[in-house]
Amino acid sequence: MKTLSLTLLAATAISSFTSQAAELDIKLTNLTQGVHFTPILITAHSGDTSLFEVATPASTALQTMAEGGNIAPLVDEATAANSDMVANPAEGLLAPAASTMASLTTTEGNDYLSLTAMLLPTNDGFVGLNSWKIPTEAGTYTIYLNGYDAGTEANDERVVEGSGALGVPGIPAAPGGNAGTGGSGVTSSESNTMVHIHPGNLGDDDLEAGISDLDNTVHRWLNPVAKLTVTVK
Amino acid sequence: MLRLTKSLIIIALGASLAACGDSNNNRSETPPEVVSPPVVSPVVTYEFTIQVSNLTAAQPLSPIAVISHTENMLWEIGSPASTALEVMAEGGNNSDLLAVDFATAVASADAPLPPGSQVTLSLTTEQLDSLKISLATMLVNTNDAFTGLNAIDVSSLAVDEALTFTTFAYDAGTEANSEAAGTIPGPADSGEGFNEERNDVNYVAMHPGVVSQHDGLSSSVLSSQHKFDNPLTQVVITRTQ
């Protein structure tokens, strides 16, 4: 009887310890028909940090990702915060309707999962997951992700080479090769300078002129823009 | 009312008299030989109802198809649509979908489901293990938009237990979203339905929404009222037996 009690105690101790760390298999699917994702960053972190927060100003690191797809500053911040991460699992762009897989082992205390990737072609749109509590119960969980706007750049919808740099207006690229030129610019201001749900691309029906370089039958989307499947082992 | 009560009493008396007579007669007779009935393994059936509500502003839904199955899926994000799905998504004709070889039971609404309306279908199967239910229907005022549920596992549902879903708009990827006159089968255009040519991305994805002539596509036959956003329908699956 004493032996049994000791064994049970030991088992309880082990299981409560392992519930702090997790082994995750992650699958991200780009659900859109015509929008690419730039390099993806997935982090597991403590409750004291995050990649972005809605209704607050974007950090410079988030702005760098959302305007140009460069995740290096976010990776540096996540490293400094002792987050566990998978950086760039798709090794470049994740095409419309394509999926990518990743495995992530979290350390004790990093109980929240977050994800970002820029939406192309947009000015400063990104797909995001903010601080999803990683379940302690083994199983497969599905989360649908929305498109956000960093609030740092006007959505002029003009494709301009080099505009991925901080503060340079324009969409840096349209990877589908199906955008136009000569757009006069949808707007030159951003009324909401906080991180918010993206209002969506507008586009127009003139690839040589009009207000937007985007095609209104190709580059729009409806939320959600991504499906995340997390298997807790 | 009084007369009715009297008649009932008389009937009741008659019945009890008859019962007495029977038992008296039987008592003196040899009990009949006991004959075991032939062994028939009972067929256990499982019944589900599927209630669908059309939440859109002005998108009638083509006759809703539901199927039960234990394997496969009706569509997959990133993969080309099957011809059966294409036929349904471009023209609203669900007959090929209802004939898929992996279905264990099928049901179809007998008419399109107007916006703001609700329909309930039912499925009866003889298997519960690994049972899945799928549903598909076209947004008829579009080129090739559809909505539905893909392989929802219902094998652990108890009787009278229900699952509630809202559904997204998908694009079959088989017909460009031109919104042009003559290309949309619904009442907004009364144009062409299924066409075997595939002139779009040729993979299933989520639908970007219709643009309409009022939101920047001058060649569109659709108006602002045909626009939609997710979710498209509410679906309640209830196991009833």
mmCIF file of C-alpha atoms in Angstrom, chain A residues 58-183:
data_model
loop_
_atom_site.group_PDB
_atom_site.id
_atom_site.type_symbol
_atom_site.label_atom_id
_atom_site.label_comp_id
_atom_site.label_asym_id
_atom_site.label_seq_id
_atom_site.Cartn_x
_atom_site.Cartn_y
_atom_site.Cartn_z
ATOM 1 C CA ALA A 58 2.253 48.367 -33.657
ATOM 2 C CA SER A 59 5.802 47.891 -32.409
ATOM 3 C CA THR A 60 8.537 48.751 -34.883
ATOM 4 C CA ALA A 61 9.257 45.022 -35.169
ATOM 5 C CA LEU A 62 5.631 44.295 -36.060
ATOM 6 C CA GLN A 63 5.570 47.210 -38.517
ATOM 7 C CA THR A 64 8.729 45.877 -40.199
ATOM 8 C CA MET A 65 7.019 42.503 -40.680
ATOM 9 C CA ALA A 66 3.645 43.926 -41.759
ATOM 10 C CA GLU A 67 5.014 46.420 -44.299
ATOM 11 C CA GLY A 68 7.802 44.349 -45.796
ATOM 12 C CA GLY A 69 7.590 40.744 -44.588
ATOM 13 C CA ASN A 70 10.876 40.907 -42.664
ATOM 14 C CA ILE A 71 10.530 38.882 -39.445
ATOM 15 C CA ALA A 72 14.118 39.398 -38.178
ATOM 16 C CA PRO A 73 13.261 42.099 -35.599
ATOM 17 C CA LEU A 74 10.337 40.019 -34.258
ATOM 18 C CA VAL A 75 12.655 36.992 -34.005
ATOM 19 C CA ASP A 76 15.169 39.091 -32.050
ATOM 20 C CA GLU A 77 12.478 40.236 -29.636
ATOM 21 C CA ALA A 78 11.129 36.709 -29.201
ATOM 22 C CA THR A 79 14.642 35.424 -28.533
ATOM 23 C CA ALA A 80 15.165 38.124 -25.914
ATOM 24 C CA ALA A 81 11.883 37.076 -24.279
ATOM 25 C CA ASN A 82 13.019 33.424 -24.110
ATOM 26 C CA SER A 83 10.184 32.356 -26.419
ATOM 27 C CA ASP A 84 10.264 29.061 -28.296
ATOM 28 C CA MET A 85 9.774 29.589 -32.000
ATOM 29 C CA VAL A 86 9.542 28.312 -35.528
ATOM 30 C CA ALA A 87 10.753 30.926 -37.989
ATOM 31 C CA ASN A 88 9.915 30.642 -41.681
ATOM 32 C CA PRO A 89 8.577 27.038 -41.785
ATOM 33 C CA ALA A 90 7.393 27.433 -45.387
ATOM 34 C CA GLU A 91 10.891 28.592 -46.402
ATOM 35 C CA GLY A 92 9.589 31.668 -48.144
ATOM 36 C CA LEU A 93 6.121 32.489 -49.368
ATOM 37 C CA LEU A 94 3.092 30.366 -48.516
ATOM 38 C CA ALA A 95 0.975 30.412 -51.666
ATOM 39 C CA PRO A 96 -2.828 30.753 -51.696
ATOM 40 C CA ALA A 97 -4.535 27.531 -50.518
ATOM 41 C CA ALA A 98 -1.146 25.992 -49.626
ATOM 42 C CA SER A 99 -0.218 24.473 -46.255
ATOM 43 C CA THR A 100 2.938 24.222 -44.207
ATOM 44 C CA MET A 101 3.843 22.061 -41.218
ATOM 45 C CA ALA A 102 6.031 22.699 -38.202
ATOM 46 C CA SER A 103 6.900 21.073 -34.885
ATOM 47 C CA LEU A 104 7.464 23.099 -31.761
ATOM 48 C CA THR A 105 8.578 21.987 -28.323
ATOM 49 C CA THR A 106 7.706 24.548 -25.693
ATOM 50 C CA THR A 107 9.561 25.131 -22.456
ATOM 51 C CA GLU A 108 7.985 25.518 -19.066
ATOM 52 C CA GLY A 109 6.124 28.788 -18.751
ATOM 53 C CA ASN A 110 5.733 29.393 -22.485
ATOM 54 C CA ASP A 111 2.033 28.531 -22.466
ATOM 55 C CA TYR A 112 0.776 30.850 -25.209
ATOM 56 C CA LEU A 113 0.981 30.482 -28.969
ATOM 57 C CA SER A 114 1.207 33.397 -31.414
ATOM 58 C CA LEU A 115 1.728 33.703 -35.160
ATOM 59 C CA THR A 116 2.304 36.433 -37.736
ATOM 60 C CA ALA A 117 2.938 36.686 -41.482
ATOM 61 C CA MET A 118 2.414 39.577 -43.894
ATOM 62 C CA LEU A 119 -0.372 39.345 -46.445
ATOM 63 C CA LEU A 120 0.786 40.098 -49.995
ATOM 64 C CA PRO A 121 -0.367 42.136 -51.812
ATOM 65 C CA THR A 122 -1.320 44.540 -49.024
ATOM 66 C CA ASN A 123 0.283 47.684 -47.636
ATOM 67 C CA ASP A 124 0.531 46.535 -44.020
ATOM 68 C CA GLY A 125 -1.836 43.602 -43.629
ATOM 69 C CA PHE A 126 -0.902 40.459 -41.743
ATOM 70 C CA VAL A 127 -2.417 37.185 -40.620
ATOM 71 C CA GLY A 128 -2.283 36.911 -36.867
ATOM 72 C CA LEU A 129 -2.825 34.791 -33.824
ATOM 73 C CA ASN A 130 -2.328 36.476 -30.474
ATOM 74 C CA SER A 131 -1.642 34.506 -27.292
ATOM 75 C CA TRP A 132 -3.763 31.409 -27.768
ATOM 76 C CA LYS A 133 -3.545 29.393 -24.529
ATOM 77 C CA ILE A 134 -1.977 26.046 -25.380
ATOM 78 C CA PRO A 135 -4.270 23.333 -23.991
ATOM 79 C CA THR A 136 -2.730 20.924 -21.522
ATOM 80 C CA GLU A 137 -4.964 18.095 -22.744
ATOM 81 C CA ALA A 138 -3.565 16.092 -25.649
ATOM 82 C CA GLY A 139 -5.636 16.433 -28.795
ATOM 83 C CA THR A 140 -6.030 18.233 -32.088
ATOM 84 C CA TYR A 141 -7.320 21.800 -32.019
ATOM 85 C CA THR A 142 -8.433 23.973 -34.933
ATOM 86 C CA ILE A 143 -8.186 27.763 -34.898
ATOM 87 C CA TYR A 144 -9.267 30.134 -37.682
ATOM 88 C CA LEU A 145 -7.144 33.274 -38.077
ATOM 89 C CA ASN A 146 -8.163 36.723 -39.296
ATOM 90 C CA GLY A 147 -6.391 39.363 -41.349
ATOM 91 C CA TYR A 148 -5.119 42.364 -39.371
ATOM 92 C CA ASP A 149 -3.918 45.813 -40.362
ATOM 93 C CA ALA A 150 -0.849 47.123 -38.532
ATOM 94 C CA GLY A 151 -2.251 50.639 -38.774
ATOM 95 C CA THR A 152 1.159 51.980 -39.773
ATOM 96 C CA GLU A 153 0.676 52.679 -43.486
ATOM 97 C CA ALA A 154 -2.128 54.059 -45.662
ATOM 98 C CA ASN A 155 -3.744 51.344 -47.781
ATOM 99 C CA ASP A 156 -3.037 53.087 -51.078
ATOM 100 C CA GLU A 157 -2.907 49.747 -52.967
ATOM 101 C CA ARG A 158 -0.147 50.924 -55.312
ATOM 102 C CA VAL A 159 2.515 48.306 -56.055
ATOM 103 C CA VAL A 160 5.841 50.099 -55.587
ATOM 104 C CA GLU A 161 9.232 48.380 -55.682
ATOM 105 C CA GLY A 162 11.173 48.985 -52.486
ATOM 106 C CA SER A 163 8.078 49.963 -50.507
ATOM 107 C CA GLY A 164 8.655 47.136 -48.062
ATOM 108 C CA ALA A 165 11.042 49.423 -46.215
ATOM 109 C CA LEU A 166 9.711 51.101 -43.095
ATOM 110 C CA GLY A 167 7.570 54.115 -43.830
ATOM 111 C CA VAL A 168 7.770 53.879 -47.627
ATOM 112 C CA PRO A 169 4.209 53.952 -49.012
ATOM 113 C CA GLY A 170 3.097 51.156 -51.302
ATOM 114 C CA ILE A 171 2.779 47.402 -51.629
ATOM 115 C CA PRO A 172 6.220 45.846 -52.082
ATOM 116 C CA ALA A 173 5.117 43.016 -54.385
ATOM 117 C CA ALA A 174 2.218 41.051 -55.821
ATOM 118 C CA PRO A 175 3.656 37.517 -55.916
ATOM 119 C CA GLY A 176 0.801 36.145 -58.012
ATOM 120 C CA GLY A 177 1.946 38.339 -60.882
ATOM 121 C CA ASN A 178 -1.640 39.412 -61.385
ATOM 122 C CA ALA A 179 -1.604 43.036 -60.209
ATOM 123 C CA GLY A 180 -1.767 46.081 -62.426
ATOM 124 C CA THR A 181 0.014 49.421 -62.656
ATOM 125 C CA GLY A 182 -0.918 53.075 -62.871
ATOM 126 C CA GLY A 183 -3.260 53.182 -59.910
#
